Amino acid sequence: MESDIRCNETTSEGRNEISATDVDRDVSFRDLGIVDVLCEACEQLKWKSPSKIQKEAIPVALQGKDVIGLAETGSGKTGAFALPILQALLVNPQRYFALILTPTRELAFQISEQFEALGSSIGVKCAVIVGGMDMMSQALTLAKKPHIIIATPGRLVDHLENTKGFNLRALKFLVMDEADRILNMDFEVEVDKILKVIPRERRTFLFSATMTKKVQKLQRASLKDPVKVEVSTKYQTVEKLQQYYIFIPLKFKDVYLVHILNEMAGNSFMIFCSTCSNTVRTALMLRSLGFTAVPLHGQMSQNKRLGALTKFKAKNRSILISTDVASRGLDIPHVDVVINFDIPTHSKDYIHRVGRTARAGRAGKSITFVTQYDVELYQRIEHLIGKQLPLYKTEEEEVMVLQERVSEAQRVAKIEVKDIETRTFGKGKRKKGGGGIGDDDDDVNSQGVRKRLKGRKKVNKYKK
């Protein structure tokens, strides 16, 4: 296998690097060194051949080296670290064998599904440890000593500090998926605490679509002479993704959104908003116009978040309206169109958002809404991806025909949001166990709003 890979020992940052041209394209998982039982699991998952990042990362990982993996989103990064870990587990069976850290709860559940699917024939036990779930039931799961723990940093620290008998002193593998997010300031305290209580003698993998080049952050993760495998030399999006922008006045954003959804009817959409409240408002507005939309945001309870994702994955809902909690790592094969309704503040988030479509070789489309206040942010995105996007063409007259209907839907949504806030938070107090607004019929029910509106009109009439 060493003859297939050419390592450069004298890179600018003192790391080994592998270029995409060094790996033969027509190889199988067996050729990479994966054992038969795991190759069969790949076949059952319909993974016909390794992706680029898998071709490069797996042989290096099997040689016992630490890995920094950089590849565009949707390129099969989970398989690139899951297969070497499961193969090592076969050789040396052990509880608390590997820890996978992820920035979001949804991504943790998705990674767990892949580990369980790949390891089903060898009896791998996984535990998902994330916030928003019951601590006691998680503690009982950890007491059963699973092989693989997939966790968000904050909740894992809670268990390391408070769950009696739980420790990771024998851990063999640490993986940081979406590593740039985990190594930034958001999780700094938690990651430092975790690194202090796990063995220094371990294997470490960092994987992400975008990665900071600051060496200090990589050193914080305690990598030892890592090999950097990279299938893209700059921040980029996949080739089969058609990207557009649309320049519109802020006050007409909703009208243009409805026009595009009508024009592309029959497709599956992910719409990204910048705030939790805007995801809910937009979902309510679209529902009142007859669209099957479901919101997903950080203030929802974990059960509602998983419920919303399940409905969208099962195609019971054609539109998922989300904050950036869904922008990283989630693999939903049938997403046809990504709409950046609110432009991302951080340019790198654009890469992750549009990566929800055109995954694993499929085609996809993205449209970014740019208002008069977003020009600078949009220019940063174009600079980052190194290309100017074409304008998505619309006829203004066709769009503005919808203005009256959209205005009514906005009014309905505004009243329903207030109604939900009253029921959720009461008189200034948040309900115990409340997690924000989800996809319950009671929460998002435009017909109910219309009935209440009609009732109010009648009351006003009698007052006169």
mmCIF file of N, CA, C and O in Angstrom, residues 54-109:
data_model
loop_
_atom_site.group_PDB
_atom_site.id
_atom_site.type_symbol
_atom_site.label_atom_id
_atom_site.label_comp_id
_atom_site.label_asym_id
_atom_site.label_seq_id
_atom_site.Cartn_x
_atom_site.Cartn_y
_atom_site.Cartn_z
ATOM 1 N N GLN A 54 -11.960 8.734 0.941
ATOM 2 C CA GLN A 54 -11.784 7.392 1.500
ATOM 3 C C GLN A 54 -10.549 6.714 0.909
ATOM 4 O O GLN A 54 -9.792 6.057 1.626
ATOM 5 N N LYS A 55 -10.318 6.889 -0.385
ATOM 6 C CA LYS A 55 -9.139 6.301 -1.027
ATOM 7 C C LYS A 55 -7.847 6.817 -0.406
ATOM 8 O O LYS A 55 -6.861 6.091 -0.283
ATOM 9 N N GLU A 56 -7.866 8.067 -0.007
ATOM 10 C CA GLU A 56 -6.644 8.671 0.523
ATOM 11 C C GLU A 56 -6.474 8.454 2.022
ATOM 12 O O GLU A 56 -5.371 8.195 2.503
ATOM 13 N N ALA A 57 -7.573 8.566 2.764
ATOM 14 C CA ALA A 57 -7.472 8.535 4.228
ATOM 15 C C ALA A 57 -7.368 7.118 4.793
ATOM 16 O O ALA A 57 -6.631 6.885 5.760
ATOM 17 N N ILE A 58 -8.103 6.172 4.207
ATOM 18 C CA ILE A 58 -8.167 4.824 4.798
ATOM 19 C C ILE A 58 -6.799 4.140 4.834
ATOM 20 O O ILE A 58 -6.393 3.627 5.897
ATOM 21 N N PRO A 59 -6.024 4.105 3.724
ATOM 22 C CA PRO A 59 -4.710 3.443 3.813
ATOM 23 C C PRO A 59 -3.794 4.072 4.862
ATOM 24 O O PRO A 59 -3.085 3.361 5.588
ATOM 25 N N VAL A 60 -3.820 5.385 4.963
ATOM 26 C CA VAL A 60 -2.984 6.085 5.943
ATOM 27 C C VAL A 60 -3.429 5.733 7.366
ATOM 28 O O VAL A 60 -2.614 5.475 8.250
ATOM 29 N N ALA A 61 -4.755 5.725 7.581
ATOM 30 C CA ALA A 61 -5.292 5.390 8.904
ATOM 31 C C ALA A 61 -4.943 3.953 9.284
ATOM 32 O O ALA A 61 -4.624 3.663 10.444
ATOM 33 N N LEU A 62 -4.981 3.032 8.308
ATOM 34 C CA LEU A 62 -4.670 1.631 8.588
ATOM 35 C C LEU A 62 -3.180 1.436 8.908
ATOM 36 O O LEU A 62 -2.805 0.449 9.532
ATOM 37 N N GLN A 63 -2.353 2.390 8.471
ATOM 38 C CA GLN A 63 -0.924 2.330 8.808
ATOM 39 C C GLN A 63 -0.652 2.809 10.237
ATOM 40 O O GLN A 63 0.472 2.742 10.717
ATOM 41 N N GLY A 64 -1.700 3.307 10.918
ATOM 42 C CA GLY A 64 -1.531 3.729 12.310
ATOM 43 C C GLY A 64 -1.202 5.184 12.490
ATOM 44 O O GLY A 64 -0.761 5.595 13.564
ATOM 45 N N LYS A 65 -1.408 6.000 11.462
ATOM 46 C CA LYS A 65 -1.064 7.423 11.551
ATOM 47 C C LYS A 65 -2.281 8.265 11.928
ATOM 48 O O LYS A 65 -3.422 7.876 11.686
ATOM 49 N N ASP A 66 -2.029 9.435 12.516
ATOM 50 C CA ASP A 66 -3.077 10.439 12.715
ATOM 51 C C ASP A 66 -3.391 11.081 11.367
ATOM 52 O O ASP A 66 -2.518 11.211 10.517
ATOM 53 N N VAL A 67 -4.661 11.503 11.204
ATOM 54 C CA VAL A 67 -5.096 12.004 9.898
ATOM 55 C C VAL A 67 -5.826 13.333 10.038
ATOM 56 O O VAL A 67 -6.659 13.504 10.932
ATOM 57 N N ILE A 68 -5.477 14.280 9.154
ATOM 58 C CA ILE A 68 -6.295 15.483 8.967
ATOM 59 C C ILE A 68 -6.918 15.365 7.586
ATOM 60 O O ILE A 68 -6.200 15.371 6.578
ATOM 61 N N GLY A 69 -8.232 15.198 7.530
ATOM 62 C CA GLY A 69 -8.910 14.969 6.259
ATOM 63 C C GLY A 69 -9.703 16.180 5.817
ATOM 64 O O GLY A 69 -10.597 16.629 6.542
ATOM 65 N N LEU A 70 -9.387 16.704 4.635
ATOM 66 C CA LEU A 70 -10.109 17.848 4.078
ATOM 67 C C LEU A 70 -10.775 17.433 2.776
ATOM 68 O O LEU A 70 -10.105 16.982 1.848
ATOM 69 N N ALA A 71 -12.095 17.555 2.713
ATOM 70 C CA ALA A 71 -12.830 17.219 1.490
ATOM 71 C C ALA A 71 -14.134 17.963 1.508
ATOM 72 O O ALA A 71 -14.678 18.271 2.570
ATOM 73 N N GLU A 72 -14.650 18.246 0.309
ATOM 74 C CA GLU A 72 -15.927 18.951 0.262
ATOM 75 C C GLU A 72 -17.017 18.118 0.919
ATOM 76 O O GLU A 72 -16.934 16.896 0.982
ATOM 77 N N THR A 73 -18.023 18.796 1.410
ATOM 78 C CA THR A 73 -19.114 18.121 2.106
ATOM 79 C C THR A 73 -19.844 17.180 1.147
ATOM 80 O O THR A 73 -19.962 17.457 -0.036
ATOM 81 N N GLY A 74 -20.294 16.034 1.669
ATOM 82 C CA GLY A 74 -20.974 15.051 0.825
ATOM 83 C C GLY A 74 -20.032 14.092 0.146
ATOM 84 O O GLY A 74 -20.403 13.374 -0.765
ATOM 85 N N SER A 75 -18.772 14.042 0.610
ATOM 86 C CA SER A 75 -17.767 13.232 -0.087
ATOM 87 C C SER A 75 -17.455 11.904 0.603
ATOM 88 O O SER A 75 -16.563 11.180 0.180
ATOM 89 N N GLY A 76 -18.168 11.583 1.675
ATOM 90 C CA GLY A 76 -17.957 10.290 2.328
ATOM 91 C C GLY A 76 -16.947 10.304 3.456
ATOM 92 O O GLY A 76 -16.268 9.307 3.710
ATOM 93 N N LYS A 77 -16.851 11.431 4.177
ATOM 94 C CA LYS A 77 -15.859 11.541 5.258
ATOM 95 C C LYS A 77 -16.147 10.561 6.398
ATOM 96 O O LYS A 77 -15.219 10.032 6.997
ATOM 97 N N THR A 78 -17.425 10.319 6.693
ATOM 98 C CA THR A 78 -17.758 9.423 7.813
ATOM 99 C C THR A 78 -17.185 8.034 7.580
ATOM 100 O O THR A 78 -16.575 7.435 8.471
ATOM 101 N N GLY A 79 -17.337 7.513 6.370
ATOM 102 C CA GLY A 79 -16.764 6.202 6.047
ATOM 103 C C GLY A 79 -15.254 6.184 6.147
ATOM 104 O O GLY A 79 -14.648 5.164 6.503
ATOM 105 N N ALA A 80 -14.640 7.326 5.866
ATOM 106 C CA ALA A 80 -13.175 7.406 5.885
ATOM 107 C C ALA A 80 -12.603 7.204 7.275
ATOM 108 O O ALA A 80 -11.473 6.727 7.421
ATOM 109 N N PHE A 81 -13.363 7.592 8.326
ATOM 110 C CA PHE A 81 -12.845 7.314 9.672
ATOM 111 C C PHE A 81 -13.536 6.121 10.327
ATOM 112 O O PHE A 81 -12.954 5.445 11.175
ATOM 113 N N ALA A 82 -14.769 5.803 9.925
ATOM 114 C CA ALA A 82 -15.500 4.697 10.565
ATOM 115 C C ALA A 82 -14.879 3.348 10.217
ATOM 116 O O ALA A 82 -14.715 2.481 11.096
ATOM 117 N N LEU A 83 -14.510 3.135 8.953
ATOM 118 C CA LEU A 83 -13.971 1.825 8.540
ATOM 119 C C LEU A 83 -12.646 1.485 9.233
ATOM 120 O O LEU A 83 -12.504 0.376 9.766
ATOM 121 N N PRO A 84 -11.665 2.416 9.278
ATOM 122 C CA PRO A 84 -10.425 2.075 10.006
ATOM 123 C C PRO A 84 -10.660 1.814 11.493
ATOM 124 O O PRO A 84 -10.006 0.942 12.090
ATOM 125 N N ILE A 85 -11.579 2.551 12.112
ATOM 126 C CA ILE A 85 -11.857 2.339 13.540
ATOM 127 C C ILE A 85 -12.474 0.960 13.764
ATOM 128 O O ILE A 85 -12.071 0.228 14.673
ATOM 129 N N LEU A 86 -13.445 0.588 12.932
ATOM 130 C CA LEU A 86 -14.094 -0.719 13.092
ATOM 131 C C LEU A 86 -13.105 -1.857 12.827
ATOM 132 O O LEU A 86 -13.160 -2.897 13.495
ATOM 133 N N GLN A 87 -12.205 -1.649 11.869
ATOM 134 C CA GLN A 87 -11.200 -2.682 11.596
ATOM 135 C C GLN A 87 -10.248 -2.834 12.776
ATOM 136 O O GLN A 87 -9.885 -3.955 13.151
ATOM 137 N N ALA A 88 -9.861 -1.713 13.388
ATOM 138 C CA ALA A 88 -9.000 -1.780 14.578
ATOM 139 C C ALA A 88 -9.734 -2.439 15.748
ATOM 140 O O ALA A 88 -9.134 -3.172 16.542
ATOM 141 N N LEU A 89 -11.041 -2.199 15.830
ATOM 142 C CA LEU A 89 -11.851 -2.805 16.900
ATOM 143 C C LEU A 89 -11.931 -4.318 16.743
ATOM 144 O O LEU A 89 -11.943 -5.059 17.732
ATOM 145 N N LEU A 90 -11.967 -4.787 15.499
ATOM 146 C CA LEU A 90 -11.983 -6.232 15.245
ATOM 147 C C LEU A 90 -10.701 -6.893 15.751
ATOM 148 O O LEU A 90 -10.724 -7.991 16.308
ATOM 149 N N VAL A 91 -9.581 -6.207 15.570
ATOM 150 C CA VAL A 91 -8.281 -6.742 15.983
ATOM 151 C C VAL A 91 -8.143 -6.706 17.505
ATOM 152 O O VAL A 91 -7.603 -7.624 18.122
ATOM 153 N N ASN A 92 -8.655 -5.630 18.115
ATOM 154 C CA ASN A 92 -8.483 -5.424 19.550
ATOM 155 C C ASN A 92 -9.809 -5.022 20.190
ATOM 156 O O ASN A 92 -10.036 -3.849 20.494
ATOM 157 N N PRO A 93 -10.728 -5.988 20.402
ATOM 158 C CA PRO A 93 -12.050 -5.655 20.954
ATOM 159 C C PRO A 93 -11.928 -5.008 22.332
ATOM 160 O O PRO A 93 -11.202 -5.506 23.196
ATOM 161 N N GLN A 94 -12.629 -3.893 22.513
ATOM 162 C CA GLN A 94 -12.542 -3.164 23.782
ATOM 163 C C GLN A 94 -13.743 -2.238 23.916
ATOM 164 O O GLN A 94 -14.208 -1.654 22.936
ATOM 165 N N ARG A 95 -14.266 -2.074 25.118
ATOM 166 C CA ARG A 95 -15.321 -1.102 25.386
ATOM 167 C C ARG A 95 -14.716 0.302 25.444
ATOM 168 O O ARG A 95 -13.520 0.452 25.709
ATOM 169 N N TYR A 96 -15.550 1.311 25.238
ATOM 170 C CA TYR A 96 -15.068 2.705 25.185
ATOM 171 C C TYR A 96 -13.851 2.814 24.250
ATOM 172 O O TYR A 96 -12.812 3.366 24.608
ATOM 173 N N PHE A 97 -13.992 2.260 23.066
ATOM 174 C CA PHE A 97 -12.863 2.157 22.135
ATOM 175 C C PHE A 97 -12.606 3.472 21.395
ATOM 176 O O PHE A 97 -11.468 3.888 21.227
ATOM 177 N N ALA A 98 -13.696 4.123 20.952
ATOM 178 C CA ALA A 98 -13.533 5.340 20.139
ATOM 179 C C ALA A 98 -14.543 6.399 20.558
ATOM 180 O O ALA A 98 -15.677 6.089 20.940
ATOM 181 N N LEU A 99 -14.111 7.647 20.483
ATOM 182 C CA LEU A 99 -14.976 8.800 20.760
ATOM 183 C C LEU A 99 -15.045 9.667 19.510
ATOM 184 O O LEU A 99 -14.018 10.076 18.967
ATOM 185 N N ILE A 100 -16.264 9.938 19.049
ATOM 186 C CA ILE A 100 -16.468 10.827 17.901
ATOM 187 C C ILE A 100 -17.131 12.092 18.427
ATOM 188 O O ILE A 100 -18.234 12.043 18.979
ATOM 189 N N LEU A 101 -16.474 13.235 18.275
ATOM 190 C CA LEU A 101 -17.046 14.520 18.691
ATOM 191 C C LEU A 101 -17.631 15.233 17.481
ATOM 192 O O LEU A 101 -16.993 15.324 16.429
ATOM 193 N N THR A 102 -18.850 15.738 17.612
ATOM 194 C CA THR A 102 -19.500 16.484 16.529
ATOM 195 C C THR A 102 -20.094 17.771 17.103
ATOM 196 O O THR A 102 -20.429 17.827 18.292
ATOM 197 N N PRO A 103 -20.265 18.810 16.281
ATOM 198 C CA PRO A 103 -20.805 20.064 16.799
ATOM 199 C C PRO A 103 -22.320 20.076 16.961
ATOM 200 O O PRO A 103 -22.844 20.863 17.726
ATOM 201 N N THR A 104 -23.039 19.200 16.238
ATOM 202 C CA THR A 104 -24.509 19.240 16.311
ATOM 203 C C THR A 104 -25.092 17.877 16.678
ATOM 204 O O THR A 104 -24.509 16.830 16.370
ATOM 205 N N ARG A 105 -26.263 17.921 17.281
ATOM 206 C CA ARG A 105 -26.925 16.688 17.728
ATOM 207 C C ARG A 105 -27.345 15.825 16.543
ATOM 208 O O ARG A 105 -27.208 14.596 16.572
ATOM 209 N N GLU A 106 -27.902 16.485 15.511
ATOM 210 C CA GLU A 106 -28.394 15.731 14.361
ATOM 211 C C GLU A 106 -27.275 14.958 13.683
ATOM 212 O O GLU A 106 -27.447 13.813 13.261
ATOM 213 N N LEU A 107 -26.103 15.587 13.577
ATOM 214 C CA LEU A 107 -24.958 14.927 12.957
ATOM 215 C C LEU A 107 -24.509 13.733 13.801
ATOM 216 O O LEU A 107 -24.109 12.692 13.270
ATOM 217 N N ALA A 108 -24.602 13.860 15.117
ATOM 218 C CA ALA A 108 -24.235 12.739 16.005
ATOM 219 C C ALA A 108 -25.110 11.514 15.729
ATOM 220 O O ALA A 108 -24.606 10.391 15.623
ATOM 221 N N PHE A 109 -26.407 11.716 15.599
ATOM 222 C CA PHE A 109 -27.315 10.594 15.316
ATOM 223 C C PHE A 109 -27.020 9.988 13.944
ATOM 224 O O PHE A 109 -27.072 8.772 13.764
#
